[in-house]
Every structure is written in structure tokens, then in C-alpha cells.
Coordinates of C-alpha atoms in Angstrom, one line a residue:
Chain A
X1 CA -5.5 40.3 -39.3
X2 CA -2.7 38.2 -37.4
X3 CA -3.3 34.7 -37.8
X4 CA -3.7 33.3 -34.0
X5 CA -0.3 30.9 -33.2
X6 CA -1.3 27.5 -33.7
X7 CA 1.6 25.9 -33.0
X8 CA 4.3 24.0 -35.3
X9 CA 2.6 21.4 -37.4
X10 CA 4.2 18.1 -37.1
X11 CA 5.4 16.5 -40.0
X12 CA 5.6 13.2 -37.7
X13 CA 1.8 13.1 -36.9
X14 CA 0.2 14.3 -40.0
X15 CA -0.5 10.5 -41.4
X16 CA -2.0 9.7 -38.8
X17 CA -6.2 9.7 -38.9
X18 CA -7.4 13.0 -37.1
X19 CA -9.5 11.0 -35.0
X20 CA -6.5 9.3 -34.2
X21 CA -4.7 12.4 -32.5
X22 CA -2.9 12.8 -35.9
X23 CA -4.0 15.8 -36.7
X24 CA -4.1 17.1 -33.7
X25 CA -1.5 20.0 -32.7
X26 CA 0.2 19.4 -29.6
X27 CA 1.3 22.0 -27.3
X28 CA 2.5 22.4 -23.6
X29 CA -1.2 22.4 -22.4
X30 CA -2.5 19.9 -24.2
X31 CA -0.2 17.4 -23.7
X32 CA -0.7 18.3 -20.2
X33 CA -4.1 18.1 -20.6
X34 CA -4.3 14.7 -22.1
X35 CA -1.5 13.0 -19.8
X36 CA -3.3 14.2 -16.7
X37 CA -7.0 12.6 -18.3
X38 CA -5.2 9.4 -19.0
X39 CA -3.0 9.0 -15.5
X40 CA -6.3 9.9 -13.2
X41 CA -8.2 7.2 -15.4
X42 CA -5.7 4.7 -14.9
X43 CA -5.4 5.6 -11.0
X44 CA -9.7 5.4 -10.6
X45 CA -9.4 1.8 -11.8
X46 CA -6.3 1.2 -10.2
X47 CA -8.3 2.9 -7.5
X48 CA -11.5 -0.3 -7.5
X49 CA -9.2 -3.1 -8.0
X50 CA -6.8 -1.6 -4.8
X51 CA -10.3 -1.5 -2.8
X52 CA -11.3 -5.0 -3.8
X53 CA -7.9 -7.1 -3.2
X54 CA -7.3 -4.9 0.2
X55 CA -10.3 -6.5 1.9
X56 CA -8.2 -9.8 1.9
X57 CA -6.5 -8.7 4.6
X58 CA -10.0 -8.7 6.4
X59 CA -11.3 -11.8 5.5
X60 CA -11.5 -15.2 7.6
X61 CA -7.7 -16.4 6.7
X62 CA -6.0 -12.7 6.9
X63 CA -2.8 -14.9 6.2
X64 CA -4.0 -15.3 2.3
X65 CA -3.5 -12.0 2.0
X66 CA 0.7 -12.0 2.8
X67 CA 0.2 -14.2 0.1
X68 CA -1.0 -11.6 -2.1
X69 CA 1.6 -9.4 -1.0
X70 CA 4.4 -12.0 -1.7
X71 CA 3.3 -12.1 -5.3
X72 CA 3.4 -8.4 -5.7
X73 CA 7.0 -8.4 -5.3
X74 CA 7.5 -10.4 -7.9
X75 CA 8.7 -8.6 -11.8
X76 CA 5.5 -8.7 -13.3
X77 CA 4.0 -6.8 -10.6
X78 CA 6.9 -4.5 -9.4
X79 CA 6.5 -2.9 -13.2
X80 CA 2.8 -2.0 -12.0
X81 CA 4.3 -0.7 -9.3
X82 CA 6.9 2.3 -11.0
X83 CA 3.8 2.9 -13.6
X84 CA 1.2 3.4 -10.8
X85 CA 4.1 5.7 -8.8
X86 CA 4.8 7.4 -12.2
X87 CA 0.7 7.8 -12.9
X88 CA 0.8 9.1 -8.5
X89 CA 3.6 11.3 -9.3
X90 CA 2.5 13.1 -12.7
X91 CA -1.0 13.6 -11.8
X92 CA -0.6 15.4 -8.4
X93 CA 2.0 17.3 -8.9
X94 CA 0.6 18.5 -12.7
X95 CA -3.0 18.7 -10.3
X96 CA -0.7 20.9 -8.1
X97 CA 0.3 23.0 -11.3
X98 CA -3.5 23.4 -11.8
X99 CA -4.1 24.7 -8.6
X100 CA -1.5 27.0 -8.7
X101 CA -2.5 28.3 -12.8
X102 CA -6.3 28.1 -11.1
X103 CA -5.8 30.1 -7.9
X104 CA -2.3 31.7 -7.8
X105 CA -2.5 35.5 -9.5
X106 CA -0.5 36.1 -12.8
X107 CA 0.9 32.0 -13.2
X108 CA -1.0 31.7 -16.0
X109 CA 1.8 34.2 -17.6
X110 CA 4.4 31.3 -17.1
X111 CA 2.1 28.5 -17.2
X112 CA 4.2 26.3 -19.8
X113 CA 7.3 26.9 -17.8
X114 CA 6.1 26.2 -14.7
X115 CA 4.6 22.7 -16.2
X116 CA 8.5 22.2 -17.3
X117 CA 10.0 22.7 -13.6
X118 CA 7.4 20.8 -12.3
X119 CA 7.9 17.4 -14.9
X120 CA 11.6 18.2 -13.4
X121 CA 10.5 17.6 -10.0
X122 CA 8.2 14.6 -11.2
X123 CA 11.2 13.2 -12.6
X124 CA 13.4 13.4 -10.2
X125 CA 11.1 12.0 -7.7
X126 CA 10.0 9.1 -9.8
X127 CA 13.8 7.7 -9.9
X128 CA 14.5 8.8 -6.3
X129 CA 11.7 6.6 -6.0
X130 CA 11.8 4.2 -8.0
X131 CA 15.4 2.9 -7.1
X132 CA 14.4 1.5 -3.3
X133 CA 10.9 0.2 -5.3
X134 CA 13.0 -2.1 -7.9
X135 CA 15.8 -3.0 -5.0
X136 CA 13.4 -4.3 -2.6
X137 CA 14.7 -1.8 -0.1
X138 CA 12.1 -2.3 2.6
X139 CA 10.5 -5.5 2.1
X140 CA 13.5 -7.6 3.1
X141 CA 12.1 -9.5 5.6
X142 CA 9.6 -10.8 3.1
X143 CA 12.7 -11.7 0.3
X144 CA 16.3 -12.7 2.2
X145 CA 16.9 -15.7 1.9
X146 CA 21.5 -15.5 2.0
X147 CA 21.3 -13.6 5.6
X148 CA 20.4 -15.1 8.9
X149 CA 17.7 -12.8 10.9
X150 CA 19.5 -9.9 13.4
X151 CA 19.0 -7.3 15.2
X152 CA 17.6 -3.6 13.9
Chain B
X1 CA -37.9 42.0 -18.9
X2 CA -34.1 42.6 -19.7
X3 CA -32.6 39.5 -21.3
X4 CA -30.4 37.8 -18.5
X5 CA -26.8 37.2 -19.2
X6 CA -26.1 33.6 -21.2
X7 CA -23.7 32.5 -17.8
X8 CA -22.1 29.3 -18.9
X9 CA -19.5 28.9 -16.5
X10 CA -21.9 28.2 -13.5
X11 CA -23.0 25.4 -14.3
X12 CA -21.3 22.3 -12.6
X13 CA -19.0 25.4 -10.9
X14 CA -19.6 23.1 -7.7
X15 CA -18.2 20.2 -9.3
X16 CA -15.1 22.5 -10.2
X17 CA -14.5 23.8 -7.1
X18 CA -15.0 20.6 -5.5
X19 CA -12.8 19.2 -8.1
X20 CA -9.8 21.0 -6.6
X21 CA -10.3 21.3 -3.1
X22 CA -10.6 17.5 -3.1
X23 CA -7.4 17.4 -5.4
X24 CA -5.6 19.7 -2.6
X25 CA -6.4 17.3 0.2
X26 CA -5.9 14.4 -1.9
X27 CA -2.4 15.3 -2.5
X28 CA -1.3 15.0 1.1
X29 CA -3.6 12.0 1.4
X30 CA -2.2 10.0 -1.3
X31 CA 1.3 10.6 -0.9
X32 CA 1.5 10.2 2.7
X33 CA -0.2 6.9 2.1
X34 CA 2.1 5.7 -0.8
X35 CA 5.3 6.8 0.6
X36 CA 4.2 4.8 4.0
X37 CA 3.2 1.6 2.3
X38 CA 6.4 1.6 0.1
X39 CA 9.0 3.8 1.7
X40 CA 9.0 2.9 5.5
X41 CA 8.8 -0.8 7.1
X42 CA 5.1 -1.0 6.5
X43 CA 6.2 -1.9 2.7
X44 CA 6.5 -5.2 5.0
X45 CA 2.1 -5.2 4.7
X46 CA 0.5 -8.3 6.2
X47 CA -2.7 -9.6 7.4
X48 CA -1.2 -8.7 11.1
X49 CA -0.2 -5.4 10.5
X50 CA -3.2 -4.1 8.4
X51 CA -5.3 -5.4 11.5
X52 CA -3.4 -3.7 13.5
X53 CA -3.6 -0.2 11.9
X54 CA -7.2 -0.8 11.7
X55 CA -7.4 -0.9 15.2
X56 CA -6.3 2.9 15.7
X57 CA -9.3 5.2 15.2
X58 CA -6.7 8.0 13.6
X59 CA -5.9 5.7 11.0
X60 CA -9.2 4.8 10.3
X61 CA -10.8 7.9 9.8
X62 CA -7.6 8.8 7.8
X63 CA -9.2 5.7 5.2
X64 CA -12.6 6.3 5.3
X65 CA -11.7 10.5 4.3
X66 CA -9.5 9.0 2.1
X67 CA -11.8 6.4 0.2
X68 CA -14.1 8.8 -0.2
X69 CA -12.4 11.4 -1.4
X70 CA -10.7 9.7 -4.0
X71 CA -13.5 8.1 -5.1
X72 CA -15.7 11.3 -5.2
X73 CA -12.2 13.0 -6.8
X74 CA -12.5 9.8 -9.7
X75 CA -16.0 9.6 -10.5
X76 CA -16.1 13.6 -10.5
X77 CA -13.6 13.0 -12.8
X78 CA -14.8 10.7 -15.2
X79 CA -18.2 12.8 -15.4
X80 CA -16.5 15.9 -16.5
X81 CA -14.8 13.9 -19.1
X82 CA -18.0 12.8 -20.8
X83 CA -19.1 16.4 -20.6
X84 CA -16.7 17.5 -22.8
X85 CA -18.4 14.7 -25.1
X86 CA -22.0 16.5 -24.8
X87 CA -24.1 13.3 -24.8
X88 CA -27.7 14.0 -25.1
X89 CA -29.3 15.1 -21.8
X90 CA -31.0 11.8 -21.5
X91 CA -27.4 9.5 -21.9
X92 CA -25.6 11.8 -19.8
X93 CA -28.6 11.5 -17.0
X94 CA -27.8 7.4 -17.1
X95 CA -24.6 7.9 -17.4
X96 CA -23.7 9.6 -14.5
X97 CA -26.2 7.6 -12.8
X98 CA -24.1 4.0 -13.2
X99 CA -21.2 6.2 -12.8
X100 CA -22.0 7.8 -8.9
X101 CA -23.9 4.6 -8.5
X102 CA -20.8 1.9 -8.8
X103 CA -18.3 4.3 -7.5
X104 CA -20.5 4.6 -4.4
X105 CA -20.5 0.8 -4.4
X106 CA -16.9 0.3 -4.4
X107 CA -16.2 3.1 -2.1
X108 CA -19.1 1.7 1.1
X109 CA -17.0 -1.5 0.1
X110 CA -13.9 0.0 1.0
X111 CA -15.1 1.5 4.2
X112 CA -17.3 -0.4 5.4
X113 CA -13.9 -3.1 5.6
X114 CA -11.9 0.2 7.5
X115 CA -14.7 0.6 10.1
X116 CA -15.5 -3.2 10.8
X117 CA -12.0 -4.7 11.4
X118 CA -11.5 -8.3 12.8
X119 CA -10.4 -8.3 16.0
X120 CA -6.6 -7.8 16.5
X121 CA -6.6 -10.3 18.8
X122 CA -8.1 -12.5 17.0
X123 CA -5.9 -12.1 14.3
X124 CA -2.9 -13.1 16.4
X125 CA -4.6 -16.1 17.3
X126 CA -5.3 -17.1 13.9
X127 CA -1.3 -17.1 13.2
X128 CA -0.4 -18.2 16.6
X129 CA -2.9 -21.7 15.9
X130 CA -2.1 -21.9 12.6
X131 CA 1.4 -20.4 12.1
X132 CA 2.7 -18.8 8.6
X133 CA 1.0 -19.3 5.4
X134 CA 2.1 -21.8 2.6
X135 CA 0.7 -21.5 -1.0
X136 CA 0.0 -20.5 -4.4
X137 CA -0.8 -16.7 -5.0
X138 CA -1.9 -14.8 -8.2
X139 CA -2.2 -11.7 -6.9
X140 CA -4.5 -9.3 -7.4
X141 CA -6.2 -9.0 -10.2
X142 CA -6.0 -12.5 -10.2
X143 CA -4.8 -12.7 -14.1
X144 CA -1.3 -13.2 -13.5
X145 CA 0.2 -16.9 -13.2
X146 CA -0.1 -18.1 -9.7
X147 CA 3.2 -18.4 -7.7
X148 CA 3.9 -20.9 -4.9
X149 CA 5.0 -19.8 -1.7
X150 CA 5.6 -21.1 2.3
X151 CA 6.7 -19.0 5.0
X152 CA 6.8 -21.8 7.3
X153 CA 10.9 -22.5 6.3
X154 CA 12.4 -21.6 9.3
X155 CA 14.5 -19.4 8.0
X156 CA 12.2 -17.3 6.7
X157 CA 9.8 -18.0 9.8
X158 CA 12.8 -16.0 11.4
X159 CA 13.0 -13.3 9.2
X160 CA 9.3 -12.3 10.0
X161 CA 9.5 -12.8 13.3
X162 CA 12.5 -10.6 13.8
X163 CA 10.6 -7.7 11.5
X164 CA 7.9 -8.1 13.8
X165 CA 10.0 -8.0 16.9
X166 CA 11.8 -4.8 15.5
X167 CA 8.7 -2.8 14.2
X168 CA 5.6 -4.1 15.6
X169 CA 6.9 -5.2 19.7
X170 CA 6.6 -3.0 22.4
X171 CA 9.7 -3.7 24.6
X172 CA 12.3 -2.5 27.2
X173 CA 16.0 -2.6 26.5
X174 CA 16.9 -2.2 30.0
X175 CA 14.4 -5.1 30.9
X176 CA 14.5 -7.7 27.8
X177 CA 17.5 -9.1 26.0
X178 CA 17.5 -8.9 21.7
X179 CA 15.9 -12.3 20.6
X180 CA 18.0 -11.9 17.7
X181 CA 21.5 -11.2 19.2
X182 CA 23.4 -11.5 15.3
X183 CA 23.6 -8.9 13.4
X184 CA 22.8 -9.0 9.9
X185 CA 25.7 -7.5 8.7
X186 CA 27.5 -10.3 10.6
X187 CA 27.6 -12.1 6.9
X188 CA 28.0 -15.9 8.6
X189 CA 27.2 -18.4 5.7
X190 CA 23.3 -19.2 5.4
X191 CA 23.6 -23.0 6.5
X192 CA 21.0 -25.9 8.2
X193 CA 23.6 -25.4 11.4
X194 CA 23.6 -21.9 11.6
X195 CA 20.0 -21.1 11.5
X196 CA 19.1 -23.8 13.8
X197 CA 21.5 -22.1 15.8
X198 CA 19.8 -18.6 15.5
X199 CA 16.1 -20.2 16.3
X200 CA 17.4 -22.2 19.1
X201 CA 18.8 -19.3 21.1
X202 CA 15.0 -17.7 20.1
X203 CA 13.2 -20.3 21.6
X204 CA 15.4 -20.4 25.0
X205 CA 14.7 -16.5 25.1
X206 CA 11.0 -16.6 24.4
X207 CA 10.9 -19.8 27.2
X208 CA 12.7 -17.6 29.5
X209 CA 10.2 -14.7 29.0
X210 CA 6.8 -16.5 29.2
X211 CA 7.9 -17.6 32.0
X212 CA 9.2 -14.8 33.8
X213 CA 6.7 -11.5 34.4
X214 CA 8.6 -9.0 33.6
X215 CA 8.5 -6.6 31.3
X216 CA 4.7 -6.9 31.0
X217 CA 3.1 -3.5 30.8
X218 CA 0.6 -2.8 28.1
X219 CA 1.9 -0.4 25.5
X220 CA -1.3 -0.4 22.8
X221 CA 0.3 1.7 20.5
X222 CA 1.9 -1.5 19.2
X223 CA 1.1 -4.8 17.7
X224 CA 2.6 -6.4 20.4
X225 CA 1.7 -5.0 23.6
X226 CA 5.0 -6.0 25.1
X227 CA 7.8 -8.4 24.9
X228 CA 6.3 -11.1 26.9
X229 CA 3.0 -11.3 24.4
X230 CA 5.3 -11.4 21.5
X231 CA 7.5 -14.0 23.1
X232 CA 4.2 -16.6 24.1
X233 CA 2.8 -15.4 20.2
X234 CA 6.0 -15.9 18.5
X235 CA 7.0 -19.8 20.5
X236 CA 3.0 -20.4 19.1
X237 CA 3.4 -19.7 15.6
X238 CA 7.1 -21.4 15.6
X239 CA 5.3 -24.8 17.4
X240 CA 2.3 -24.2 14.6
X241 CA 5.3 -23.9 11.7
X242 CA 7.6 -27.2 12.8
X243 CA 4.3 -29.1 12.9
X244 CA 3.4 -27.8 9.3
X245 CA 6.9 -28.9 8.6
X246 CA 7.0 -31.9 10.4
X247 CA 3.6 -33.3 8.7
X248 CA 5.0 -32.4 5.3
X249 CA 8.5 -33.9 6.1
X250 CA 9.7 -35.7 9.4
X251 CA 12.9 -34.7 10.4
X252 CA 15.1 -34.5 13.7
X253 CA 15.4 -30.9 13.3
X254 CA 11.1 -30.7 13.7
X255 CA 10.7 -33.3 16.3
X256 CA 13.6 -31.1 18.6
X257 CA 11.8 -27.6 18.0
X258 CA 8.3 -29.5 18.7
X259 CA 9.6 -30.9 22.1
X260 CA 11.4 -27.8 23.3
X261 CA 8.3 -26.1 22.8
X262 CA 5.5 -28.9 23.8
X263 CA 4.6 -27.6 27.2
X264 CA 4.3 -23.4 25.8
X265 CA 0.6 -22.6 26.6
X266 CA -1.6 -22.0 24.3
X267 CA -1.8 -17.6 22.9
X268 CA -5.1 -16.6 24.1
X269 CA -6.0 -13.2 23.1
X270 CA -8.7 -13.1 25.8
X271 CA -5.4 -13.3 28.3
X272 CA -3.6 -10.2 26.2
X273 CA -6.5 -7.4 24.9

């Protein structure tokens, strides 16, 4: 009998407790697997906290909330901001490789290389992205404060 | 009685398929709203401009599918998570219960504040009586150290109105002259002169225009209906700014922009919508 391919064992993991993840053998899938269970987790509270400080804008003094808005441009909070685009990114385009392993005939031949074009993609659209995020591309209004006011 | 067929796979096969047409929908959803709110000049997100949006029925039903989706998409989620954990029938049955139940919750939270929008008009009046904001912010969740802010400076009083002038004004270029003649890129040192300069030659246009009626077609579509309401809204919130300034600390500079400005009428929404 052919023993089935459980993939490499990892000399780097195996101290770590099983319950842990340690002992756990990690291959294309299930790394997909467990990034995509951890990024939609993080997005559903991201998700109830989003909800909650959006209604600001809706309250009696509408103008606390461009308070709120101010603050999120500051370090602390543009971090947040590449994680939760990086969390956005990875989970709908890997949801996007689901759909197509799910409903397109014969990708689930190439399944492991489509994931690895796809985190390309991801990638590439997380520092396309990420770039005008960190440089305060479109929030200038809220920021400049060495250049007078002119036209568009 | 032949034995039936063990058929695992249908149960929760709703949930599945659900599962993914959601995540299909959600895709374009999500993106279009993230790349909008952080890629375009709506990153610029304020109490004005949300109550604007809000007042466009496309836009709203685009939230309230959205909410719910994602919501549904989450919790949906989460459930098929603990499945994989095979609680006893009875913890899974609470489980799922406080699960659907708070995720409802949040989500009527979220559109219930889509569907039942203040006013845009009374919005404007609320900046237009009270001008910009000044103040401390934590943010949202409030766990991070408060920050102090005021948008009342009148350089940065500028800076807003222009954005607002450039994104959020209906207005004619044949008809109505720039408020903001300088160009950015002009690179004139940031002084006490030369922004005084810059928001004196904005208050003699927005005089000019409230008093003249041209140029005053309604265009809906934006914030600003057209240049004159801005103008009228805009003189407002600068007179509401100079008093904040002037009550914190007198100064020539105030008591000039408050007199030039003492006989603007008052921005009645009533007059506008």
C-alpha cells in the first residue's frame, strides 16, 4: 500500500504542543484554510465596531464625528488601516479562489497554483494600495497645513 | 423498507450555497465601498458628506444590501466554524441563537441609521450656526489616547471649504468665478499675511454672490445645490469660526473677518431644500 502524501514534516514546528498548531502539517490548503478563518473573523468584528462608530455621523453634533475621522489619520490608526485592507484583500480574493475551486470545472487540478497567482495579485494590490493609504493621498484637505487652499 | 442513503452533505447545503453567493456579491460590495472611502475624495468623510450620501436612495439601498449581507456573510461564518467543533446539539442550539441574535442586533443598528438620516439641511445648518469642530477625539474604539484637534484655524477653515467647493458644489464656470483663484502648486510661503489674503478675496467673492442671483439653479445631485448656497453656507460657517476664534483669543484679524461679514443673513435650509 502507498502511504497517502502527508506533506514534509517540519522540523521548525514539531516542539510546539499539537494543540498549539505544532504538530500540525501545513500545506497550500490549509494554510489557506486557516488565514481565510482568521481574516473573516477579524473583518466580522471589525465589521460591529465599523457599524457602531459610523452612527456618529448621525447623531445630534454630526461635527463629533470629523473628529473621529481626524483621529483615524493618525499612526496608530493608519496601521489598522493596511491590516484591515490586507484582511479586505486576502479574504476576497482567496473567497474568489473558492468560488472558482467550488464552481469552475477541473480548477481543483491546479488548485495550489492558482492560490499562488492569486496571493500575487493580493500582493500587489495591497502595496498599490497601501502607498496612497500611508501618504495621506486623499485626505489632504483634512492634513495640509505648509500649502495655502487653491483651486482643483 | 430499503435503508435510505446516510447523505451528509445536505445538511446546512443552504448555508453553503448561501455562503458563496453572498461572498460573490460581497466582493463587489466591499471593494467598491473601500476603494471609494479611501481611494477617491470621499477619503475626505465628514458629518456633511455622509449626510449627504444618505440622502440619495441608490446609495442607501446600496448600505442596507450591504449591512446585511455582510452581516448574514459573518455570522454564517462564525456558525460554520463552531460546526466543525461538533458541540452537543443543545450548545450549538444557544449558540447560534446569541450568535443570529446579536448580529441581527448590530446589523437593524446599522440600517436602521442608513434609512433614518438627519436632514441634509439640517446638517448644513448645524455647521453654518456653529461653524467647524474643535476638540479632543479618541477615535473609535475609544481605547486609544485622545487627540486634540480645531478646525476653526483659518487656514484649515480654508482647506475644507475649498474641498467642499471642489467636490461637493454644484457650480457654473461660465457663470461663477473660483473662490480659490491660487493654485496649490503656487508654493507661496504659509504666512499670517498670505492666508488672510487668500480668505479675504473668499469673503469678497461669497459677498458678491449672495448678493447677486445668479447662478442659482438647483442641481441635487450635490451637496451644494449651487454656488450661491455654498457661498451664503460657507460666509456662515467662516462668521461662526472668527467668533469661536475671537472668544478664545481677540485679535484684529477676528474683529475684521466678523465685521465684513456682520450683515451676511443667516443659512436657512428652509430657503435652500
Amino acid at each position: 500500500m502507498i502511504p497517502p502524501d502527508r506533506g514534509p514534516r517540519s522540523a521548525l514546528t514539531n516542539w510546539i504542543p499539537f494543540a498549539a498548531g505544532g504538530g500540525y502539517r501545513w500545506f497550500t490548503g490549509s494554510l489557506a484554510y486557516g488565514l481565510h478563518r482568521v481574516s473573516g473573523l477579524a473583518l466580522l468584528v471589525y465589521l460591529v465596531f465599523h457599524i457602531l462608530s459610523i452612527t456618529k455621523a448621525n447623531s445630534a453634533d454630526p461635527t463629533a464625528y470629523d473628529l473621529m475621522i481626524r483621529r483615524f489619520q493618525e499612526p496608530d490608526f493608519k496601521v489598522g488601516e493596511v491590516l484591515l485592507y490586507a484582511a479586505l484583500l486576502f479574504h476576497g480574493i482567496n473567497g474568489l479562489r473558492i468560488l472558482f475551486v467550488d464552481f469552475a470545472l477541473g480548477s481543483t487540478r491546479f488548485h495550489k497554483r492558482l492560490f499562488w497567482i492569486f496571493m500575487a495579485l493580493v500582493l500587489v494590490l495591497l502595496i498599490a494600495g497601501a502607498v496612497p493609504l500611508i501618504l495621506h493621498a486623499n485626505v489632504q484637505p483634512l492634513l495640509r497645513d505648509d500649502v495655502l487652499p487653491g483651486g482643483r | 423498507m430499503a435503508a435510505r442513503p446516510y447523505v451528509s452533505t445536505r445538511t446546512g447545503s443552504g448555508q453553503w450555497m448561501m455562503q458563496r453567493v453572498s461572498a460573490g456579491l460581497l466582493l463587489i460590495l466591499a471593494f467598491a465601498h473601500f476603494a471609494l472611502q479611501h481611494f477617491t475624495s470621499d477619503a475626505v468623510s465628514t458629518g456633511l458628506t455622509v449626510a449627504a450620501r444618505m440622502h440619495d436612495p441608490w446609495w442607501q439601498a446600496y448600505y442596507v444590501v450591504f449591512i446585511a449581507l455582510a452581516m448574514y456573510h459573518g455570522i454564517n461564518g462564525v456558525v460554520g466554524i463552531l460546526r466543525d467543533y461538533a458541540l452537543p446539539p443543545r450548545s450549538r442550539l444557544v449558540a447560534e441563537i446569541i450568535l443570529w441574535s446579536v448580529g441581527g442586533l448590530f446589523a437593524a443598528v446599522g440600517i436602521v441609521n442608513v434609512l433614518s438620516p438627519r436632514p441634509l439641511g439640517l446638517i448644513k445648518e448645524i455647521y453654518a450656526t456653529h461653524g467647524f469642530v474643535a476638540g479632543e477625539s479618541r477615535g473609535s474604539p475609544p481605547l486609544a489616547p485622545a487627540v486634540a484637534y480645531d478646525f476653526r484655524g483659518e487656514l484649515r477653515e480654508l482647506h475644507l471649504l475649498s474641498h467642499y467647493w471642489d467636490q461637493h458644489t454644484s457650480w457654473d464656470e461660465e457663470q461663477t468665478d473660483e473662490p480659490f483663484p491660487e493654485r496649490v502648486g503656487a508654493h507661496r510661503a504659509v504666512t499670517a499675511e498670505s492666508v488672510a489674503k487668500v480668505g479675504d478675496a473668499f469673503d469678497d467673492w461669497a459677498l458678491d454672490l449672495i448678493e447677486s442671483p445668479a447662478g442659482a439653479a438647483r442641481d441635487t445631485h450635490h451637496t451644494f445645490f449651487n454656488a450661491r448656497e455654498y457661498a451664503l453656507w460657507a460666509a456662515n460657517v467662516r462668521r461662526a469660526n472668527a467668533r469661536a476664534r475671537a472668544t478664545a483669543t481677540p485679535s484684529p484679524r477676528e474683529a475684521a473677518i466678523l465685521e465684513r461679514l456682520a450683515d451676511v443673513p443667516p443659512y436657512r435650509a428652509n430657503d435652500q431644500h
